[in-house]
Short mmCIF file of C-alpha atoms in Angstrom, two decimals:
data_model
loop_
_atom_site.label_atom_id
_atom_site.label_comp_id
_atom_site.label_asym_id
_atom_site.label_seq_id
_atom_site.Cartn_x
_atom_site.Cartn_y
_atom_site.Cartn_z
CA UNK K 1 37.79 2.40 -35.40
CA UNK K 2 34.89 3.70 -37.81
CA UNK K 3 32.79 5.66 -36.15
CA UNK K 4 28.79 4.23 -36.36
CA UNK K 5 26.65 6.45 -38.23
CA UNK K 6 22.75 6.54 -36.36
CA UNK K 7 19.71 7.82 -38.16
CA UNK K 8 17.00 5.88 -35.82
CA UNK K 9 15.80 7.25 -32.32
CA UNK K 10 15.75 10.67 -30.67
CA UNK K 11 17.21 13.90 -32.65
CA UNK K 12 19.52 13.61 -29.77
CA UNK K 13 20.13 9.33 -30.17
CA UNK K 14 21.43 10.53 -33.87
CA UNK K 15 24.10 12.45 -32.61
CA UNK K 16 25.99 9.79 -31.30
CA UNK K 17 27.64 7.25 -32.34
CA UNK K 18 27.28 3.81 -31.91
CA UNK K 19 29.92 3.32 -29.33
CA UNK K 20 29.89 2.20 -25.42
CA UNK K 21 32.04 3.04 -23.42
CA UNK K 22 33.56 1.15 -20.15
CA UNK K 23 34.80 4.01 -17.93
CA UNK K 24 37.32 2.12 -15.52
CA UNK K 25 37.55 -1.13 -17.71
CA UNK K 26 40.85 -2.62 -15.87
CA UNK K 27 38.62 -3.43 -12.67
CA UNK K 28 36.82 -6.65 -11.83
CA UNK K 29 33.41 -5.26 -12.80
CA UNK K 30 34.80 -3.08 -15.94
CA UNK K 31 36.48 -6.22 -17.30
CA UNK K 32 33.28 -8.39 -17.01
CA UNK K 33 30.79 -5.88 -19.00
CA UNK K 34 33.56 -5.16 -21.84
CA UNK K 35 33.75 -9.40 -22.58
CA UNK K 36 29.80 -9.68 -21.88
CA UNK K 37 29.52 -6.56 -24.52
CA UNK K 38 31.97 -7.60 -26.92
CA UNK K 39 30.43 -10.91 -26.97
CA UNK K 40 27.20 -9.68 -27.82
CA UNK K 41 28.29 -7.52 -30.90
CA UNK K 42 28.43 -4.03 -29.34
CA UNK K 43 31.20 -1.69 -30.17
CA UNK K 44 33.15 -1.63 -26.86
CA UNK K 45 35.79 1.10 -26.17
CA UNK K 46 37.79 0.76 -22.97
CA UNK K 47 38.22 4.22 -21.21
CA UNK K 48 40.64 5.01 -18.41
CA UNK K 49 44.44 5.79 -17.37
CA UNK K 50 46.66 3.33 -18.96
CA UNK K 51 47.02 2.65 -22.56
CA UNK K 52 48.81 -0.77 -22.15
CA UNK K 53 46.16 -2.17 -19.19
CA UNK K 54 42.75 -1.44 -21.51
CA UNK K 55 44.71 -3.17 -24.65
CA UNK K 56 45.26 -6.21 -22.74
CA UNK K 57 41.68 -5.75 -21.21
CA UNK K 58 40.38 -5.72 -24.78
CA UNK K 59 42.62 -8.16 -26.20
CA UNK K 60 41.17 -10.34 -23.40
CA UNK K 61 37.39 -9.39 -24.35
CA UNK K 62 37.98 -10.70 -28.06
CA UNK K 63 38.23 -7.28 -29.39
CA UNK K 64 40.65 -6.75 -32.05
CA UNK K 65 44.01 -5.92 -32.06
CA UNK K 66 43.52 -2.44 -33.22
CA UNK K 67 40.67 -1.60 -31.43
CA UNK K 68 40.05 1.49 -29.95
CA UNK K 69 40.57 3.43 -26.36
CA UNK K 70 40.02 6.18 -24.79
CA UNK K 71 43.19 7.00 -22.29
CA UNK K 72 41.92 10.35 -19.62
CA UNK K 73 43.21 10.13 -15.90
CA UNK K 74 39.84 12.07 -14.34
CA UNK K 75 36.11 11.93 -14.50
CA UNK K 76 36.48 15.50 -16.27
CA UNK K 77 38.79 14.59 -18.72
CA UNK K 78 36.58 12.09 -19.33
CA UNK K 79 33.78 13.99 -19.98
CA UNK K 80 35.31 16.39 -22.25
CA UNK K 81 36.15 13.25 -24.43
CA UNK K 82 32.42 12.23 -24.04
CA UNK K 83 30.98 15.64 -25.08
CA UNK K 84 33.77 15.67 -28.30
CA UNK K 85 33.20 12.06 -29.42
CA UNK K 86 29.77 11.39 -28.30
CA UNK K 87 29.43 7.86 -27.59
CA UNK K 88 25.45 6.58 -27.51
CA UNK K 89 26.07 4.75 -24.23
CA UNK K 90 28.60 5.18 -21.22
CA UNK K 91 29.39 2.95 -17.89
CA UNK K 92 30.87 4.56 -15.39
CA UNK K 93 32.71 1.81 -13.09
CA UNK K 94 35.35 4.33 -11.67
CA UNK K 95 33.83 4.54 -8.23
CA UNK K 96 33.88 7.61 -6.35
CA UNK K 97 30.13 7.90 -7.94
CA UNK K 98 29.07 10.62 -5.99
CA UNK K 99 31.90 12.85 -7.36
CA UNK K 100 31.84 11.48 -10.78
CA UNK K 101 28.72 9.94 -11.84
CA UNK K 102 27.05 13.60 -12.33
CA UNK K 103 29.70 15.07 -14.27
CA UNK K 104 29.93 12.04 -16.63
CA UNK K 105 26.25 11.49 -17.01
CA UNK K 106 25.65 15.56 -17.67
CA UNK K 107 28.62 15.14 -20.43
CA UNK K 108 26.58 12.16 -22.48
CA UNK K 109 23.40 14.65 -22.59
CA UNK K 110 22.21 15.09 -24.65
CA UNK K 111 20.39 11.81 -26.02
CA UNK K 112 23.43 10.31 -25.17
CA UNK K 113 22.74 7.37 -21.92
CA UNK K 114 24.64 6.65 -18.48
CA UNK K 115 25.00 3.36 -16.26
CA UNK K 116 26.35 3.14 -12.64
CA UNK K 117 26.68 0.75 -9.84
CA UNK K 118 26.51 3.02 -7.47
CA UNK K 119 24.96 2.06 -4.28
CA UNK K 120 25.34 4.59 -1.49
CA UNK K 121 22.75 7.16 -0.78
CA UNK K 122 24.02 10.49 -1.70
CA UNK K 123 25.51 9.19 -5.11
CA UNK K 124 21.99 7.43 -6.03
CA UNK K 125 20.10 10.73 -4.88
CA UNK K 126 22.75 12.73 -7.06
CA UNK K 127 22.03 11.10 -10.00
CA UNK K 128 18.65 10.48 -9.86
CA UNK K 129 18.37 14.64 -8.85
CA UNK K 130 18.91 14.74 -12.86
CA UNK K 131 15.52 13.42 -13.81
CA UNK K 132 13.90 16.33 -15.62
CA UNK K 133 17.06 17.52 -16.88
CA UNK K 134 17.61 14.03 -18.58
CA UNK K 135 13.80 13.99 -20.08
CA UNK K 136 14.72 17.26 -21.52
CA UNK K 137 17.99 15.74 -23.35
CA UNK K 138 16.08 12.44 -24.30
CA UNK K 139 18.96 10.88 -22.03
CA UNK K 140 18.25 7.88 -19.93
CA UNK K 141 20.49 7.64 -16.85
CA UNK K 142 20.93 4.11 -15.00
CA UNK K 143 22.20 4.18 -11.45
CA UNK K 144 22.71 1.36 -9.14
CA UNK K 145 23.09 -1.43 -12.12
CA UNK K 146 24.49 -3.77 -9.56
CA UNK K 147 23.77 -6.45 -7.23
CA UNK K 148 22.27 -4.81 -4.46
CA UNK K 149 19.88 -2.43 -5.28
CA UNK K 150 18.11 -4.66 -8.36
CA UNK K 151 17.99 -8.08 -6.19
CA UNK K 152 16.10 -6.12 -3.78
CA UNK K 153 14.05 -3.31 -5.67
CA UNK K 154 13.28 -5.99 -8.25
CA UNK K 155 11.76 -7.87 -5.04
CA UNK K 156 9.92 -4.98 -3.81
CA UNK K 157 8.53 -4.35 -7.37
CA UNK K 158 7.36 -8.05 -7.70
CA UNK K 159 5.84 -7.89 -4.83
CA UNK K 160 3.66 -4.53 -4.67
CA UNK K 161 2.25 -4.99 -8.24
CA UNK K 162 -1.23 -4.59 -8.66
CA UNK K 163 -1.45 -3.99 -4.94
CA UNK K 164 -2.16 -0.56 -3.11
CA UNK K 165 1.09 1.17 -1.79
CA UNK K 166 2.19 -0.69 1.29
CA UNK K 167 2.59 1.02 4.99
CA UNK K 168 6.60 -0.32 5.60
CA UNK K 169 8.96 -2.00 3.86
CA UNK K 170 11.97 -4.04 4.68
CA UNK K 171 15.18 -4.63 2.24
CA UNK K 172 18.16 -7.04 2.65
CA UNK K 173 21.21 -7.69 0.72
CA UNK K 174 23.44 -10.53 1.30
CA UNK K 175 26.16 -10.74 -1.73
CA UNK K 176 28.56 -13.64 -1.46
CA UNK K 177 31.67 -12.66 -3.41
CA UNK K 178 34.59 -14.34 -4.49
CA UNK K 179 37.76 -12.48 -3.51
CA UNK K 180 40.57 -12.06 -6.36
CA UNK K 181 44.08 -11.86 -5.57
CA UNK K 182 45.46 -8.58 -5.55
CA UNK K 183 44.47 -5.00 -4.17
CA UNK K 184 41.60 -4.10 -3.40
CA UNK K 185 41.50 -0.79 -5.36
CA UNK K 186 40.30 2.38 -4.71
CA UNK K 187 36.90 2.53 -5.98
CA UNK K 188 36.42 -0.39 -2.95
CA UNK K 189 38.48 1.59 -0.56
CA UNK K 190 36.28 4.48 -1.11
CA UNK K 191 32.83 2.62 -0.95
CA UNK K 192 33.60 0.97 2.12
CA UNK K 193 34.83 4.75 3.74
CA UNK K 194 31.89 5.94 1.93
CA UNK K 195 29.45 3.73 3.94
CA UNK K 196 31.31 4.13 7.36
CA UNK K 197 30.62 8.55 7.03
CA UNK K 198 27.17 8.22 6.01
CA UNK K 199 26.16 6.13 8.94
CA UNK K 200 22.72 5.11 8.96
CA UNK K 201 19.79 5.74 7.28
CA UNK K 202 16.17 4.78 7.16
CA UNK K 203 12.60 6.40 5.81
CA UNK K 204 9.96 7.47 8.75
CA UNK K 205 6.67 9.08 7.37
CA UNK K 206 7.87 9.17 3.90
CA UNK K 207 11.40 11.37 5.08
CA UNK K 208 14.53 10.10 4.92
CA UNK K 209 15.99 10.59 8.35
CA UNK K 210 19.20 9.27 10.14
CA UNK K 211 19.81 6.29 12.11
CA UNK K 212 22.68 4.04 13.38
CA UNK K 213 24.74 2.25 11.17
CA UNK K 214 24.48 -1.60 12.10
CA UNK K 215 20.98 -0.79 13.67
CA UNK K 216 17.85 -3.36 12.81
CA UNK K 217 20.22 -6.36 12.75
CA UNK K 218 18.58 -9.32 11.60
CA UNK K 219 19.48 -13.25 11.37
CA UNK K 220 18.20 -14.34 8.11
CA UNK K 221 17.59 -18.06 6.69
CA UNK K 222 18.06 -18.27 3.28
CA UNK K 223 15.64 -20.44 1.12
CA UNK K 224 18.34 -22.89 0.38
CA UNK K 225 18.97 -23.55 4.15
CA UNK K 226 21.80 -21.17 4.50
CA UNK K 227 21.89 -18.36 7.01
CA UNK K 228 23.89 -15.27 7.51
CA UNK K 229 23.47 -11.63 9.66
CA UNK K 230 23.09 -8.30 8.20
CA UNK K 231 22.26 -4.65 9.75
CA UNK K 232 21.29 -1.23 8.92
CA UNK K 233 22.92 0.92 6.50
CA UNK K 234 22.76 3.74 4.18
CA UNK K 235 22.36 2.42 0.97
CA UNK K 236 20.72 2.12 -2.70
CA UNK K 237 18.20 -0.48 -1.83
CA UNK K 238 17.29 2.33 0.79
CA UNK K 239 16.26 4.50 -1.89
CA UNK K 240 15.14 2.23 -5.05
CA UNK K 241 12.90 0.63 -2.28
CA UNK K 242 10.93 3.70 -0.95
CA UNK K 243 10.78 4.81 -4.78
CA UNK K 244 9.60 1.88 -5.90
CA UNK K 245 6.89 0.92 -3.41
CA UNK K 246 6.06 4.69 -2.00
CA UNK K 247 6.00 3.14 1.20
CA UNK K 248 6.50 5.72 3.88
CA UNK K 249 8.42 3.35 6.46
CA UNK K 250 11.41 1.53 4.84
CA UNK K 251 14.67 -0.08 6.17
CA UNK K 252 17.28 -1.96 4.43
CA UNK K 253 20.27 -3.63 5.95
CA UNK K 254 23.11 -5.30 4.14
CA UNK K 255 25.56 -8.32 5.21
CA UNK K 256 28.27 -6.02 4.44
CA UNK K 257 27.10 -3.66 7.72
CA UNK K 258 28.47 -4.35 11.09
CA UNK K 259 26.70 -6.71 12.97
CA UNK K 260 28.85 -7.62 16.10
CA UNK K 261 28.62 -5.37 19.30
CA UNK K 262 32.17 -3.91 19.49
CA UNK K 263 31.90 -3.20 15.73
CA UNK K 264 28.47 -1.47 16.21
CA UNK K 265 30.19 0.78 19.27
CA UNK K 266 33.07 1.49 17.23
CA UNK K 267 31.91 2.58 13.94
CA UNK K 268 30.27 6.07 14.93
CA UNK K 269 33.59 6.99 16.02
CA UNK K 270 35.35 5.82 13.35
CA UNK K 271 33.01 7.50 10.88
CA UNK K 272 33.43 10.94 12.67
CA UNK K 273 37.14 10.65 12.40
CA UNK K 274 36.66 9.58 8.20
CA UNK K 275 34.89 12.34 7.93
CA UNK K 276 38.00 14.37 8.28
CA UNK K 277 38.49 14.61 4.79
CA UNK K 278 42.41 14.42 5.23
CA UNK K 279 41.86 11.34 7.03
CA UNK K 280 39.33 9.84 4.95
CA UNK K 281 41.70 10.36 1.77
CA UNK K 282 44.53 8.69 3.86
CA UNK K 283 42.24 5.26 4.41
CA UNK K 284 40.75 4.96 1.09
CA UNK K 285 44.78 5.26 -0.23
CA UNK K 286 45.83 2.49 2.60
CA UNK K 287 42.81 0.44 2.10
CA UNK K 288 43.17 0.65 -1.84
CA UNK K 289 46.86 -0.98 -1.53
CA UNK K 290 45.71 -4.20 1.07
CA UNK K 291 46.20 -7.13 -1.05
CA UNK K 292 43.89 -9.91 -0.46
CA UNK K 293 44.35 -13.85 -1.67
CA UNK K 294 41.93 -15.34 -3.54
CA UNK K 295 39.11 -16.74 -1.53
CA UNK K 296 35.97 -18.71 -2.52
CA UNK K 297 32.47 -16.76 -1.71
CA UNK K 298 30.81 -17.43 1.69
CA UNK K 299 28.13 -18.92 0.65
CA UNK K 300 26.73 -20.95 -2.86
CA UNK K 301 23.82 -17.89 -3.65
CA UNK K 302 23.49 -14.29 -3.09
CA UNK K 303 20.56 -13.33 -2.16
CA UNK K 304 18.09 -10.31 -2.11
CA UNK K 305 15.52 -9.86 0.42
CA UNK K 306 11.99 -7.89 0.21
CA UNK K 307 8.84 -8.01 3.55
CA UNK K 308 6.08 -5.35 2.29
CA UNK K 309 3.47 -4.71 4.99
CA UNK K 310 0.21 -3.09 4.39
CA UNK K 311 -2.12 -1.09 6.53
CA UNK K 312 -4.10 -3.75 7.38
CA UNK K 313 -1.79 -6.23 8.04
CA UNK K 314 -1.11 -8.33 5.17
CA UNK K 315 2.52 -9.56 4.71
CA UNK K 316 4.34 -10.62 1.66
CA UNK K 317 7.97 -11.67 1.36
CA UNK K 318 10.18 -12.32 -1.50
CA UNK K 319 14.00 -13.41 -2.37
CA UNK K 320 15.93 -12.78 -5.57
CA UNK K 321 18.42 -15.70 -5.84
CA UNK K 322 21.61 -14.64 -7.86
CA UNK K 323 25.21 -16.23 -7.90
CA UNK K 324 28.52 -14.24 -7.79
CA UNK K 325 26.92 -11.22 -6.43
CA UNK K 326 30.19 -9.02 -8.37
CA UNK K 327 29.78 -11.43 -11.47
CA UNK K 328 26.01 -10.70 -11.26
CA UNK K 329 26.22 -7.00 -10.99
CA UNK K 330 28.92 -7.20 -14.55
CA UNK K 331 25.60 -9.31 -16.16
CA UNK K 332 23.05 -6.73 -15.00
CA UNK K 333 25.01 -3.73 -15.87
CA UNK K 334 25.69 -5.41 -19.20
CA UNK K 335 21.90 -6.41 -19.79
CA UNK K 336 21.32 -2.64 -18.77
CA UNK K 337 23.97 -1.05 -21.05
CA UNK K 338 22.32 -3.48 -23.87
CA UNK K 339 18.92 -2.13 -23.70
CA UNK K 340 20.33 1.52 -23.64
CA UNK K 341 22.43 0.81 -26.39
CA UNK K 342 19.17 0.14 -28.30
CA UNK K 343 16.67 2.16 -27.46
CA UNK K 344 14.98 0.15 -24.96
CA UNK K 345 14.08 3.02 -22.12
CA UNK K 346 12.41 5.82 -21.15
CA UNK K 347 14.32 9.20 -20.83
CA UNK K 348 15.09 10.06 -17.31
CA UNK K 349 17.06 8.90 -14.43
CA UNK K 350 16.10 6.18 -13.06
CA UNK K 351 17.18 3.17 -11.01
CA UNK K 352 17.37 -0.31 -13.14
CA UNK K 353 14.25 -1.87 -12.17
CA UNK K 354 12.22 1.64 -12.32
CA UNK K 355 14.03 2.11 -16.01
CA UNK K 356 13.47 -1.48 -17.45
CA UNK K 357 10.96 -3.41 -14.99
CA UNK K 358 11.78 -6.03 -12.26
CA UNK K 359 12.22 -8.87 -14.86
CA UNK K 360 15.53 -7.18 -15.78
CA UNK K 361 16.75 -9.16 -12.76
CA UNK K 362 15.70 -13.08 -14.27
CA UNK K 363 17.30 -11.64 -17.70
CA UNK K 364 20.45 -10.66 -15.31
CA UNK K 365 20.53 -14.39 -14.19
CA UNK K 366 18.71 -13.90 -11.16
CA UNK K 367 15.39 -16.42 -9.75
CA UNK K 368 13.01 -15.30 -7.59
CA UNK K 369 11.36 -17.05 -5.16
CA UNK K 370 8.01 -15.32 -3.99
CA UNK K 371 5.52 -16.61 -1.03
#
């Protein structure tokens, strides 16, 4: 494949080449951007372990027969390929982002960009902990392109425009995901041991302080008539909503958190013992290998949730109303890498809404449904 000579942009843009890369482009969410991508004209070059898997990946995605890929078994061999080829946009949908997303976003500085989907809090803080060095390369860097963090920050955003910054704010997330056959994988393994370690986390007076995971549970009816539980976790939203509203009291809870009793009692305990990291390597290989059968989503909509409270008592609420919340979060990390791939944001890290605005989540497929 010819590689795409640039002349517009940042002296840094024109050092790269017109490529995007899919880091991890065999999984559920890699395989989704690289067909959204191809279809919209981009050049798309499947990165990861296996040869064979990314040529049927691609061959899948419409791309042609001969068509590049990028075979590296770690996030650093990775990144050595990044800094010697210099592709103008990369996603990283390995997982583990905490570990990898900073030493694949440093390697496409600089003026080269970065997507994620990360959604836990030490891999969002990570990344975004690159700000000024990113201005400095004329970089933009995208974490949390998913699901989760836009349907609620997007929310948030909506809903605090114009207005002065609010005195607490409330997130929830509530994906409903269709299960594929076949293992779960270990970028899943590891987000779900990822979110059992960190526990809980919430902002009091502006600092981000610990709490219980599974605390603040709430019952929530969705505006379709459907219900479901979620509870407090350390997430994302967490972050993208106290960054995007300045609000010094914020909570967000998540349908994925425990919500039953026993669970609630449990989990400490079984996040001291993950913590081990011995241990917590074990799970996230035995988790990786469960196979799962197909199974329909829980409910027809996903749905983010936003309540911004002011000083002086005024109350707004908002939802985001998505479908598939994984085939949403392939659609907004596709719209994301898109806009990257042509200029479209600021340099800096950023989380999507914060990079590209709240509508990014109607141009994602999303509806939102305001009071």
């Amino acid at each position: 494949m010819t590689e795409i000579s640039e002349t517009s942009g940042t002296t840094g843009e024109s050092r790269t080449n017109g490529e995007v890369w899919i880091v991890g482009a065999t999984g559920r969410v890699g395989r989704g951007v690289t067909t959204r991508l191809a279809a919209r004209g981009l050049t798309v070059v499947p990165v990861g372990r296996s040869r064979e898997r990314m040529a049927a990946v691609g061959a899948e995605a419409g791309l042609p027969g001969d068509a590049k890929v990028v075979v590296a078994d770690s996030a650093e061999r990775i990144a050595e390929e990044i800094v010697r080829q210099r592709p103008r946009v990369v996603v990283n949908t390995m997982g583990a982002f905490a570990a990898t997303a900073p030493v694949i976003a440093r390697a496409c500085m600089p003026g080269g960009h970065y997507v994620d989907q990360a959604n836990d809090v030490v891999a969002v803080e990570g990344l975004l902990a690159l700000h000024d060095e990113a201005v400095r390369a004329g970089s933009t860097l995208v974490t949390g392109a998913g699901f989760g963090v836009l349907a609620t920050e997007a929310v948030v955003a909506r809903l605090c425009d114009g207005q002065p910054v609010p005195h607490r704010v409330r997130v929830d997330s509530v994906a409903s995901v269709a299960v594929e056959a076949g293992a779960l994988g270990a970028a899943l393994a590891a987000s779900i041991v990822d979110v059992l370690t960190a526990g809980g986390r919430r902002y009091e007076n502006g600092r981000l302080v610990a709490s219980r995971l599974g605390a603040d549970s709430q019952h929530l009816v969705f505006p379709d008539g459907e219900s479901a539980k979620s509870a407090g976790v350390a997430s994302g939203e967490l972050i993208a909503a106290h960054t995007v509203s300045g609000a010094p009291f914020v909570t967000a809870t998540s349908a994925l958190a425990p919500t039953g009793a026993l669970m609630r009692a449990l989990v400490p305990l079984l996040g001291r013992l993950l913590s081990v990291p011995a241990l917590g390597r074990l799970a996230i290989d035995r988790l990786g290998r469960v196979r799962a059968k197909a199974a329909p989503g829980p409910r027809k909509h996903s749905w983010g949730h936003a309540v911004v409270e002011w000083a002086d008592g005024t109350r707004h609420e908002g939802w985001l109303r998505a479908g598939d919340g994984m085939d949403f979060t392939a659609d907004v990390t596709a719209a994301v890498t898109e806009l990257l791939a042509r200029g479209a944001a600021r340099p800096g890290a950023w989380t999507p809404a914060a990079a590209l605005g709240p509508d990014l989540a109607t141009t994602a497929g999303g509806t939102f449904v305001l009071d």
